[in-house]
Coordinates of N, CA and C in Angstrom, one line a residue:
M20 N 86.8 60.1 150.4 CA 88.2 59.9 149.2 C 87.5 60.4 148.1
A21 N 86.1 60.0 148.1 CA 86.0 60.8 146.6 C 85.7 62.1 146.7
D22 N 85.6 62.6 147.8 CA 86.1 64.1 148.2 C 87.2 64.6 147.5
V23 N 88.1 63.6 148.7 CA 89.6 64.4 148.2 C 89.9 63.9 147.2
N24 N 89.7 63.3 146.4 CA 90.2 62.8 145.2 C 89.3 63.7 143.7
T25 N 88.0 64.4 144.1 CA 87.4 65.2 143.2 C 88.1 66.5 143.4
I26 N 88.6 66.7 145.1 CA 89.5 68.4 145.3 C 90.8 67.9 144.2
R27 N 91.6 67.1 144.4 CA 92.8 67.1 143.9 C 92.7 66.7 142.0
T28 N 91.7 66.7 141.8 CA 91.4 66.6 140.6 C 90.8 68.0 140.0
A29 N 90.8 69.0 141.0 CA 89.8 70.2 140.4 C 91.0 70.9 140.7
A30 N 92.2 70.8 141.5 CA 93.6 71.1 141.7 C 94.2 71.3 140.5
G31 N 94.6 70.3 140.0 CA 95.4 69.8 139.0 C 95.0 70.5 137.9
T32 N 93.5 70.3 137.3 CA 93.0 71.1 136.4 C 93.3 72.2 136.6
R33 N 92.7 73.0 137.6 CA 93.2 74.4 137.6 C 94.4 74.7 137.5
A34 N 95.5 73.9 138.1 CA 97.0 73.9 137.9 C 97.5 73.8 136.2
A35 N 96.6 72.8 135.4 CA 96.8 72.6 134.3 C 96.4 74.0 133.3
Q36 N 95.1 74.4 133.9 CA 95.1 75.9 132.9 C 95.8 77.0 133.2
I37 N 96.3 77.3 134.3 CA 97.1 78.2 134.3 C 98.8 78.2 133.7
D38 N 98.9 76.9 133.7 CA 100.1 76.3 133.1 C 99.6 77.1 131.6
E39 N 99.2 76.6 130.9 CA 98.4 76.7 129.3 C 98.1 78.1 129.3
G40 N 97.3 78.9 130.3 CA 97.5 80.5 129.9 C 98.5 80.9 130.4
L41 N 99.7 80.8 130.9 CA 101.2 81.4 131.1 C 101.6 81.0 130.1
R42 N 101.5 79.6 129.3 CA 102.7 79.5 127.9 C 101.9 81.0 126.8
A43 N 100.3 80.8 126.9 CA 99.9 81.6 126.0 C 100.1 83.2 126.2
H44 N 100.1 83.1 127.5 CA 100.6 84.8 127.8 C 101.8 84.8 127.3
M45 N 102.6 84.0 127.6 CA 104.8 84.5 127.2 C 104.7 84.5 125.8
N46 N 103.8 83.7 125.1 CA 104.0 83.6 123.4 C 103.3 84.9 123.1
K47 N 102.4 85.6 123.7 CA 102.1 87.1 123.5 C 103.1 87.6 123.6
V48 N 103.3 87.8 124.5 CA 104.9 88.7 124.9 C 106.0 88.5 123.9
Y49 N 106.1 87.7 123.9 CA 107.5 87.4 122.8 C 107.0 87.7 121.3
G50 N 105.5 87.2 121.3 CA 105.1 87.4 119.6 C 104.9 89.0 119.7
T51 N 104.6 90.0 120.3 CA 104.5 91.5 120.5 C 105.8 91.9 120.3
M52 N 106.6 91.6 121.2 CA 108.2 91.8 121.1 C 108.9 91.8 120.0
S53 N 108.7 90.6 119.3 CA 109.1 90.2 117.9 C 108.5 91.2 116.8
V54 N 107.3 91.5 116.9 CA 106.9 92.0 116.1 C 107.3 93.8 115.9
G55 N 107.5 94.5 117.0 CA 107.9 95.5 117.8 C 109.2 95.6 116.8
M56 N 110.4 94.5 117.5 CA 111.5 94.4 117.0 C 111.4 94.6 115.3
L57 N 110.8 94.0 114.3 CA 110.8 94.0 112.8 C 110.4 95.5 112.4
I58 N 109.8 95.9 113.0 CA 109.4 97.2 112.6 C 110.3 98.3 112.7
T59 N 111.2 98.1 114.0 CA 112.4 98.9 114.4 C 113.3 99.0 113.2
F60 N 113.7 97.6 113.1 CA 114.6 97.5 111.7 C 114.4 97.5 110.7
A61 N 113.1 97.5 110.5 CA 112.5 97.8 108.8 C 112.3 99.4 108.7
A62 N 112.0 100.2 109.8 CA 112.1 102.0 109.9 C 113.3 101.8 109.6
A63 N 114.3 101.6 110.3 CA 115.5 102.1 110.7 C 116.2 101.6 109.5
W64 N 116.5 100.7 108.6 CA 116.7 100.4 107.5 C 116.0 101.5 106.3
A65 N 114.4 101.3 106.4 CA 114.7 102.3 105.1 C 115.0 104.1 105.2
I66 N 114.5 104.3 106.6 CA 114.8 105.9 106.6 C 116.5 106.5 106.2
S67 N 117.3 105.1 106.6 CA 118.5 105.3 106.5 C 119.1 105.5 105.1
G68 N 118.1 104.5 104.4 CA 117.9 104.4 102.9 C 117.6 105.9 102.1
L69 N 116.6 105.8 102.9 CA 116.1 107.4 102.4 C 117.1 108.5 102.3
A70 N 117.7 108.6 103.6 CA 118.7 109.5 104.2 C 120.6 109.7 103.5
V71 N 120.7 108.7 102.7 CA 122.4 108.8 102.3 C 121.7 108.0 100.5
T72 N 122.5 109.1 99.7 CA 123.0 109.2 98.4 C 123.9 108.3 97.4
T73 N 124.1 108.0 96.4 CA 125.6 108.0 96.1 C 126.0 109.0 95.1
D74 N 124.5 109.6 94.6 CA 124.5 110.8 93.1 C 125.0 112.1 94.1
P75 N 125.7 112.6 93.7 CA 126.8 114.0 94.3 C 125.6 115.0 94.1
A76 N 124.9 115.0 93.3 CA 123.8 116.0 92.3 C 122.7 116.4 93.3
A77 N 122.8 115.2 94.1 CA 121.4 115.4 94.7 C 121.6 115.6 96.3
A78 N 123.3 115.5 97.1 CA 124.1 115.7 98.0 C 124.1 116.8 98.9
V79 N 124.2 116.5 99.9 CA 123.7 118.2 101.0 C 125.4 117.7 101.3
A80 N 125.8 116.8 102.0 CA 126.6 116.8 102.7 C 127.7 115.2 102.1
Q81 N 128.9 115.1 102.4 CA 129.6 114.0 101.9 C 130.1 113.4 103.1
I82 N 129.8 111.6 103.9 CA 130.1 111.3 104.6 C 130.9 109.9 104.6
G83 N 131.3 109.8 103.2 CA 132.2 108.7 102.7 C 132.9 108.8 101.4
T84 N 133.5 107.8 101.1 CA 133.4 107.6 99.8 C 132.4 106.9 98.9
D85 N 131.8 108.1 98.2 CA 130.5 107.8 97.3 C 129.5 107.6 97.9
K86 N 129.3 108.1 99.0 CA 127.9 108.4 99.8 C 128.1 109.5 100.6
Y87 N 126.4 109.9 100.6 CA 126.1 111.4 100.8 C 125.3 111.3 101.8
L88 N 125.1 112.5 102.1 CA 123.4 112.7 103.2 C 122.7 113.4 102.0
T89 N 121.4 112.9 101.9 CA 120.4 113.8 100.9 C 120.1 115.0 102.3
Q90 N 119.0 115.7 101.7 CA 118.6 116.6 102.8 C 117.8 116.2 103.9
L91 N 117.0 115.0 103.5 CA 116.3 114.0 104.5 C 117.4 113.7 105.6
G92 N 118.7 113.5 105.1 CA 119.6 113.1 106.0 C 120.1 114.3 106.9
A93 N 120.5 115.2 106.4 CA 121.0 116.1 106.6 C 120.7 117.0 108.0
T94 N 118.7 116.8 107.5 CA 118.1 117.3 108.5 C 118.1 116.3 109.9
L95 N 118.1 114.9 109.6 CA 117.4 114.1 110.5 C 119.3 113.8 111.7
Y96 N 120.1 114.1 110.8 CA 121.5 113.8 111.9 C 122.6 115.1 111.9
T97 N 122.1 115.8 111.3 CA 123.5 117.1 111.3 C 122.6 118.4 111.9
S98 N 121.3 118.4 112.1 CA 120.7 119.4 112.4 C 120.0 119.6 113.7
P99 N 119.6 120.5 114.8 CA 119.1 120.4 116.0 C 118.1 119.3 116.1
L100 N 117.1 118.7 115.2 CA 116.5 117.9 115.1 C 116.8 116.8 115.9
K101 N 117.7 116.2 115.5 CA 118.8 115.1 115.9 C 118.6 114.7 117.5
W102 N 118.7 115.8 118.2 CA 118.5 115.7 119.8 C 116.8 115.2 119.8
V103 N 116.0 116.1 119.2 CA 114.6 115.6 119.7 C 114.3 113.9 119.2
I104 N 115.1 113.6 118.2 CA 115.2 112.1 117.6 C 116.2 110.9 119.0
M105 N 116.8 111.5 119.3 CA 117.8 111.3 120.3 C 117.0 110.4 121.4
F106 N 116.4 111.6 121.7 CA 115.5 111.6 123.2 C 114.3 110.9 122.8
A107 N 113.4 111.0 122.1 CA 111.9 111.0 121.8 C 111.6 109.5 122.5
P108 N 112.6 108.2 122.0 CA 112.0 107.2 122.5 C 111.9 107.2 123.8
L109 N 112.9 107.9 124.6 CA 112.7 108.0 126.0 C 111.5 108.6 126.9
A110 N 111.6 109.6 125.6 CA 110.1 110.1 126.4 C 108.7 109.4 126.1
F111 N 109.1 109.0 124.7 CA 107.6 107.5 124.1 C 107.5 106.8 125.9
V112 N 108.8 106.3 125.9 CA 108.5 105.1 127.2 C 107.8 105.5 128.4
F113 N 108.3 107.2 129.1 CA 107.8 107.8 130.2 C 105.8 107.7 129.6
G114 N 105.9 108.3 128.2 CA 104.3 108.4 128.6 C 103.5 107.5 128.9
F115 N 103.8 106.3 127.4 CA 103.3 105.2 127.6 C 102.6 104.6 128.7
S116 N 104.1 104.6 129.5 CA 104.0 103.7 131.1 C 103.2 104.9 131.7
A117 N 103.2 105.5 131.9 CA 102.6 106.3 132.9 C 100.9 106.7 132.2
G118 N 100.6 106.5 130.8 CA 99.0 106.5 130.2 C 98.4 105.0 130.1
I119 N 99.4 103.7 130.4 CA 98.8 102.6 129.9 C 97.6 102.1 130.4
N120 N 97.1 102.8 131.6 CA 95.7 102.3 132.5 C 95.2 103.0 131.9
R121 N 94.9 104.0 131.1 CA 93.4 104.4 130.1 C 93.2 104.6 129.1
M122 N 94.1 103.3 128.6 CA 94.6 102.3 127.6 C 93.6 101.3 127.6
S123 N 92.8 100.8 126.2 CA 92.5 99.4 126.0 C 93.9 98.5 125.7
A124 N 93.4 97.8 125.5 CA 95.2 96.6 125.2 C 95.2 96.8 124.0
A125 N 94.0 97.2 123.2 CA 94.5 97.4 121.7 C 95.4 98.1 121.9
T126 N 94.5 99.4 122.0 CA 95.0 100.9 122.1 C 96.7 100.9 122.4
A127 N 97.1 100.2 123.6 CA 98.2 100.0 123.7 C 99.3 99.1 123.2
Q128 N 98.8 98.7 122.3 CA 99.4 97.6 121.4 C 99.6 98.5 119.9
T129 N 98.7 99.2 120.0 CA 99.0 100.2 118.8 C 100.2 101.3 119.0
V130 N 100.1 101.9 119.9 CA 100.9 102.7 120.9 C 102.3 102.1 120.9
F131 N 102.4 100.6 121.3 CA 103.6 100.3 121.0 C 104.6 100.3 120.1
Y132 N 103.9 99.6 119.1 CA 104.4 99.5 117.7 C 104.7 100.9 117.0
A133 N 103.8 102.3 117.5 CA 104.2 103.4 117.6 C 105.4 103.6 117.6
F134 N 105.8 103.1 119.2 CA 107.1 103.7 119.8 C 108.2 102.7 118.7
A135 N 107.9 101.5 118.8 CA 108.7 100.7 118.1 C 109.5 101.7 116.6
A136 N 108.3 101.9 115.9 CA 108.8 102.7 114.7 C 109.8 104.0 114.9
V137 N 109.3 105.0 116.2 CA 109.8 105.7 116.7 C 111.4 105.6 117.0
M138 N 111.9 104.3 117.4 CA 112.9 103.5 117.8 C 113.7 103.8 116.6
G139 N 113.2 103.0 115.3 CA 113.7 103.0 114.2 C 114.5 104.0 113.8
L140 N 113.3 104.6 113.8 CA 114.1 106.5 113.2 C 115.1 106.9 114.4
S141 N 115.2 106.4 115.6 CA 116.4 107.4 116.4 C 117.6 106.5 116.3
I142 N 117.3 105.2 116.2 CA 118.8 104.3 115.4 C 119.4 104.3 114.3
S143 N 118.8 104.7 113.4 CA 118.7 104.5 111.8 C 120.3 104.8 111.4
S144 N 120.8 105.8 112.0 CA 122.0 105.9 112.1 C 122.7 104.8 111.8
I145 N 122.6 103.5 112.7 CA 123.4 102.9 112.7 C 124.0 102.3 111.2
F146 N 123.3 102.5 110.7 CA 123.1 102.0 108.9 C 123.9 102.9 108.2
L147 N 124.6 103.9 108.6 CA 125.6 104.9 108.4 C 126.6 104.8 108.9
V148 N 126.8 104.3 110.1 CA 128.4 104.3 111.2 C 128.7 102.8 111.0
F149 N 128.3 101.8 110.7 CA 128.6 100.0 110.8 C 128.0 99.2 109.6
T150 N 128.6 98.7 109.4 CA 128.7 97.7 107.8 C 127.3 96.8 108.4
G151 N 126.7 96.8 107.1 CA 125.5 95.5 107.5 C 126.2 94.2 108.2
Y152 N 127.2 94.0 107.5 CA 127.3 92.8 108.2 C 127.8 92.5 109.7
S153 N 128.1 93.5 110.0 CA 128.5 93.4 111.2 C 127.1 93.9 112.1
I154 N 126.7 94.7 111.7 CA 125.0 94.5 112.1 C 124.4 93.4 112.5
A155 N 124.3 93.0 111.5 CA 123.4 91.5 111.2 C 124.1 90.8 112.4
Q156 N 125.7 90.2 112.2 CA 126.4 89.4 113.2 C 126.0 90.0 114.9
V157 N 126.1 91.1 115.0 CA 126.1 91.9 116.6 C 124.5 91.6 116.9
F158 N 123.6 91.4 115.9 CA 122.4 91.3 116.1 C 122.1 89.5 116.3
L159 N 122.4 88.8 115.6 CA 122.7 87.5 115.5 C 123.2 86.9 117.2
I160 N 124.5 87.4 117.4 CA 125.0 87.3 118.7 C 123.9 87.8 119.9
T161 N 123.3 88.8 119.7 CA 122.1 89.7 121.0 C 121.1 88.7 121.2
A162 N 120.7 88.1 119.9 CA 119.3 87.6 119.6 C 120.0 85.7 120.7
I163 N 120.7 85.3 120.5 CA 121.4 84.1 120.9 C 121.1 84.4 122.7
A164 N 122.0 85.4 123.2 CA 122.4 86.0 124.6 C 121.3 86.3 125.1
F165 N 120.4 86.9 124.4 CA 118.8 87.3 124.9 C 117.9 85.6 125.0
A166 N 118.2 84.8 123.9 CA 117.2 83.6 124.1 C 117.8 82.8 125.3
G167 N 119.2 83.2 125.8 CA 120.0 82.0 126.8 C 118.9 82.9 128.4
L168 N 119.4 83.9 128.5 CA 119.1 84.8 129.5 C 117.6 85.0 129.8
S169 N 116.7 84.7 128.9 CA 115.3 84.8 129.0 C 115.1 83.7 129.9
L170 N 115.2 82.7 129.3 CA 114.9 81.4 129.1 C 115.2 80.9 130.7
W171 N 116.7 81.5 131.1 CA 117.2 81.1 132.4 C 116.3 82.1 133.3
G172 N 115.9 83.0 133.0 CA 115.3 84.2 133.7 C 113.5 83.1 134.1
Y173 N 113.2 82.5 133.4 CA 111.8 82.2 133.2 C 112.0 80.4 134.0
V174 N 113.1 79.6 133.7 CA 113.0 78.6 134.8 C 113.8 78.4 135.3
T175 N 114.4 79.4 136.1 CA 115.3 79.5 137.2 C 114.4 79.7 138.4
K176 N 114.7 79.0 139.9 CA 114.1 78.8 141.0 C 114.2 80.2 141.9
R177 N 115.8 80.9 141.8 CA 116.3 81.8 142.0 C 115.3 82.7 141.9
D178 N 114.7 83.6 143.1 CA 114.4 84.8 143.6 C 115.5 86.3 143.5
L179 N 115.0 86.5 141.5 CA 115.5 87.8 141.2 C 115.3 89.1 141.2
S180 N 113.9 88.9 142.1 CA 113.6 90.1 142.4 C 114.6 91.2 143.6
G181 N 115.4 90.9 144.0 CA 116.7 91.9 144.7 C 117.5 92.4 144.1
M182 N 117.4 91.9 142.2 CA 117.9 92.6 141.4 C 117.8 93.5 141.1
G183 N 116.3 94.0 141.3 CA 115.5 95.3 140.3 C 115.9 96.5 140.5
T184 N 115.9 97.0 141.9 CA 116.4 98.0 142.4 C 117.6 98.5 142.1
F185 N 118.8 97.8 142.0 CA 119.9 97.5 141.7 C 120.5 97.6 140.3
L186 N 119.7 97.0 139.5 CA 119.6 97.3 138.3 C 119.1 98.5 137.4
I187 N 118.2 98.9 138.1 CA 117.4 100.5 137.7 C 118.3 101.3 138.3
M188 N 118.5 101.4 139.3 CA 119.8 102.5 139.1 C 120.8 102.4 138.3
G189 N 120.9 101.2 138.4 CA 122.6 101.0 136.9 C 122.1 101.8 135.6
V190 N 120.4 101.5 135.5 CA 120.1 102.2 134.1 C 120.1 103.5 134.3
I191 N 120.0 104.4 135.8 CA 119.6 105.7 135.5 C 121.4 106.3 135.6
G192 N 121.9 105.9 136.1 CA 123.5 105.9 135.9 C 123.8 106.4 134.4
L193 N 123.5 104.9 133.7 CA 124.0 104.6 132.4 C 123.4 106.0 131.4
I194 N 122.4 106.0 131.4 CA 121.3 107.6 131.1 C 122.9 108.9 131.0
V195 N 122.3 108.9 132.7 CA 123.3 110.3 133.1 C 124.9 110.0 132.4
A196 N 125.5 109.1 132.6 CA 126.9 108.8 131.8 C 127.0 109.1 130.4
S197 N 125.6 108.2 129.7 CA 125.6 108.9 128.3 C 125.5 110.4 127.7
I198 N 124.8 111.0 128.4 CA 124.6 112.3 128.3 C 125.8 113.0 128.8
V199 N 126.3 112.7 130.0 CA 127.4 113.7 130.1 C 128.5 113.2 128.8
N200 N 128.6 111.8 128.9 CA 129.9 111.4 127.3 C 129.6 112.5 125.8
I201 N 128.3 112.6 125.6 CA 128.0 113.5 124.8 C 129.0 114.7 124.5
F202 N 128.9 115.5 125.9 CA 129.8 116.7 125.9 C 131.3 116.5 126.0
L203 N 131.4 115.0 126.5 CA 133.3 114.6 126.9 C 133.5 114.5 125.8
A204 N 132.9 113.3 124.6 CA 133.4 112.3 123.4 C 134.8 111.7 124.1
S205 N 134.1 111.1 125.3 CA 135.8 110.0 125.8 C 135.2 108.8 125.5
S206 N 136.6 108.4 124.2 CA 136.3 106.8 123.8 C 136.5 105.6 125.1
A207 N 137.3 106.1 126.0 CA 137.1 105.2 127.2 C 136.0 105.0 128.0
M208 N 135.6 106.3 128.5 CA 134.3 106.6 129.0 C 133.1 105.7 128.3
A209 N 133.4 105.8 126.5 CA 131.9 105.5 126.1 C 132.4 103.7 126.0
F210 N 133.8 103.5 126.0 CA 134.0 102.1 126.6 C 133.2 101.0 127.5
A211 N 133.6 101.9 128.6 CA 133.2 101.3 130.1 C 131.8 101.5 130.1
I212 N 131.4 102.5 129.3 CA 129.4 102.4 129.3 C 129.3 101.4 128.8
S213 N 129.5 101.0 127.7 CA 129.0 99.7 126.8 C 129.0 98.7 127.5
V214 N 130.3 98.1 127.9 CA 130.7 96.9 128.9 C 129.5 97.1 129.8
I215 N 129.2 98.2 130.7 CA 128.7 98.2 131.9 C 126.7 97.8 131.4
G216 N 126.8 98.7 130.0 CA 125.3 98.5 129.7 C 125.0 97.2 129.4
V217 N 125.9 96.4 128.6 CA 125.7 95.3 128.0 C 125.5 94.3 129.6
L218 N 126.0 94.1 130.8 CA 125.4 93.5 131.9 C 124.7 94.4 132.6
I219 N 124.1 95.3 132.5 CA 122.3 95.7 133.3 C 121.9 95.0 132.4
F220 N 121.8 94.9 131.1 CA 120.9 94.8 130.3 C 120.4 93.6 130.7
A221 N 121.5 92.7 130.2 CA 121.6 91.0 130.4 C 120.8 90.6 132.0
G222 N 121.1 90.9 132.6 CA 121.1 90.6 134.1 C 119.1 91.6 134.0
L223 N 118.6 92.8 133.1 CA 117.3 93.1 133.4 C 116.6 91.9 132.3
T224 N 117.5 91.4 131.7 CA 116.6 90.3 130.5 C 116.1 88.9 131.2
A225 N 116.9 88.9 132.2 CA 116.4 87.7 132.9 C 115.4 87.8 134.6
Y226 N 115.8 89.1 134.6 CA 114.9 89.6 135.8 C 113.9 89.8 135.6
D227 N 113.6 90.6 134.5 CA 112.4 91.3 133.2 C 111.4 90.2 133.1
T228 N 111.7 88.7 132.5 CA 111.2 87.8 132.2 C 110.2 86.9 133.3
Q229 N 111.2 87.0 134.2 CA 110.8 86.5 135.3 C 109.7 86.9 136.1
T230 N 109.6 88.3 136.4 CA 108.8 89.5 136.5 C 107.8 89.1 136.0
I231 N 107.3 89.3 134.2 CA 106.4 88.4 133.6 C 105.9 87.4 134.2
K232 N 106.4 86.6 134.6 CA 105.7 85.3 134.6 C 105.5 85.2 136.1
N233 N 106.2 85.7 137.1 CA 105.4 85.9 138.3 C 103.8 87.1 138.6
N234 N 104.2 88.0 137.7 CA 103.0 88.8 137.5 C 101.6 88.2 136.8
Y235 N 102.0 87.1 136.3 CA 100.9 86.2 135.7 C 100.3 85.5 136.1
L236 N 101.1 84.6 137.0 CA 101.0 83.9 138.3 C 100.1 84.4 139.1
A237 N 100.4 85.5 139.8 CA 99.8 86.2 140.7 C 98.6 87.0 140.5
H238 N 98.0 87.1 139.0 CA 96.6 88.0 138.7 C 96.3 87.0 138.0
A239 N 96.6 85.8 137.9 CA 95.5 84.4 136.8 C 94.4 84.3 137.1
H240 N 94.4 84.5 138.8 CA 93.2 83.1 138.6 C 91.7 84.6 138.9
H241 N 92.4 86.0 138.7 CA 91.2 87.5 138.5 C 90.4 86.6 137.6
G242 N 90.8 86.4 136.2 CA 90.5 86.5 135.1 C 90.4 87.9 134.2
D243 N 90.9 88.4 134.3 CA 90.8 89.9 133.9 C 91.8 90.1 132.9
S244 N 90.8 89.6 131.7 CA 91.6 89.7 130.4 C 92.2 90.7 129.8
E245 N 92.1 92.2 130.3 CA 92.1 93.0 129.6 C 93.5 93.7 130.3
W246 N 93.6 93.2 131.2 CA 94.4 93.8 132.5 C 95.4 93.0 131.6
L247 N 95.6 91.0 131.4 CA 96.6 90.4 131.4 C 96.9 91.0 129.9
G248 N 96.0 91.7 129.0 CA 96.4 91.9 127.5 C 97.1 93.0 127.6
K249 N 97.1 93.9 128.9 CA 98.1 94.8 128.7 C 99.3 94.7 129.5
S250 N 99.5 93.7 130.9 CA 100.2 93.3 131.0 C 101.3 92.9 130.1
A251 N 100.6 91.9 129.0 CA 101.7 91.1 128.0 C 102.4 92.1 127.3
I252 N 101.3 93.3 127.3 CA 102.2 94.5 126.3 C 103.4 95.2 127.3
M253 N 102.7 95.2 128.3 CA 103.8 96.3 129.3 C 105.1 94.8 129.0
G254 N 105.2 94.0 129.2 CA 106.5 92.6 129.5 C 106.9 93.0 128.1
A255 N 105.9 92.7 126.9 CA 106.7 92.8 125.5 C 107.7 94.2 125.5
L256 N 107.4 95.5 125.7 CA 107.9 96.6 126.0 C 109.4 96.4 126.7
S257 N 109.1 95.5 128.1 CA 110.4 95.7 128.8 C 111.2 95.0 128.6
L258 N 111.5 93.7 127.6 CA 111.9 92.3 126.8 C 112.8 93.5 125.6
Y259 N 111.7 94.0 124.5 CA 112.3 94.9 123.8 C 113.2 96.1 124.3
L260 N 113.1 96.3 124.8 CA 113.9 97.8 125.9 C 114.9 96.8 126.1
D261 N 115.2 95.7 126.9 CA 116.5 94.9 127.1 C 117.3 94.8 125.8
F262 N 116.6 94.2 124.9 CA 117.3 93.3 123.4 C 117.5 94.7 122.7
I263 N 117.0 95.5 122.7 CA 117.6 96.7 121.9 C 118.3 97.6 122.3
N264 N 118.5 97.7 123.6 CA 119.4 98.1 124.9 C 121.1 97.3 124.4
M265 N 121.0 95.9 125.0 CA 121.8 94.9 124.8 C 122.1 95.2 123.3
F266 N 122.0 94.8 122.5 CA 122.2 95.4 120.9 C 123.1 96.4 120.7
M267 N 122.6 97.1 121.0 CA 123.5 99.0 120.4 C 124.4 99.0 121.0
F268 N 124.8 98.4 122.6 CA 125.9 98.8 123.2 C 126.9 97.4 123.0
L269 N 126.9 96.4 122.6 CA 127.3 95.4 122.0 C 127.7 95.8 120.5
L270 N 126.7 96.4 119.4 CA 127.1 97.2 118.3 C 128.6 98.3 118.2
Q271 N 128.4 98.6 119.6 CA 129.5 100.3 120.3 C 130.8 99.4 120.3
L272 N 130.6 97.9 121.1 CA 131.9 97.3 121.3 C 132.3 96.4 120.2
F273 N 131.6 96.0 119.2 CA 132.1 95.1 118.3 C 131.9 94.9 116.7
G274 N 131.0 96.1 116.9 CA 130.7 96.9 115.7 C 131.5 97.2 114.2
N275 N 131.8 96.5 113.5 CA 132.8 97.1 112.5 C 132.2 98.8 111.7
R276 N 133.3 100.0 111.7 CA 132.2 101.2 110.8 C 132.7 100.9 109.9
E277 N 132.3 101.9 109.3 CA 132.4 102.0 107.7 C 133.2 102.8 107.6

């Protein structure tokens, strides 16, 4: 009996350690994601502030009543550079995902924060197009929806792995449709893309949260802190992209334009 009790005690201790480690891992994921989000919106706000002026003497082009583009704004939003800025985050994600195995966890975290700044540059035009109030309002809505979906993905006993292929195919379809609509400029197609985009990234939020949790549980017994550190950063990247994309699609649907 003593041996059985010892085994049970050891198993219980090990389970408690894994639970504690999982909580720490998820806290790191959400913490890294939150810092990245802060960097993104700070960069977007700062860049948009430099791109717009109310002084006609310093203006290059007028975009509204008493609102003008500076030389920086014209370069970012009306020159061919805008295409580089638009697609830079996508290229950054592919490069980061391909190269993370060759990075240390500390380097990967730095690269993630650099990516967050690049994303801020890419979406900075939202402060020119939408009112500040509606941006804050949609951000709050997104945060509430994201928290609920991520919590559900974490606690549900349902296996969401079957959704993965379908959702990734949906993302690819969204990217293709969005590129096509750049040239078509169809408002109906833009509306459909936004609605479908919200649904896809809502599903990905729950799916990615469960995947992050399961990956930790599958590898925790190895005790590889470096691998777990990079896994947390990749998890933060996944959830960050889910949040940003859901926010942008909701903003297209419900944001009030200047």
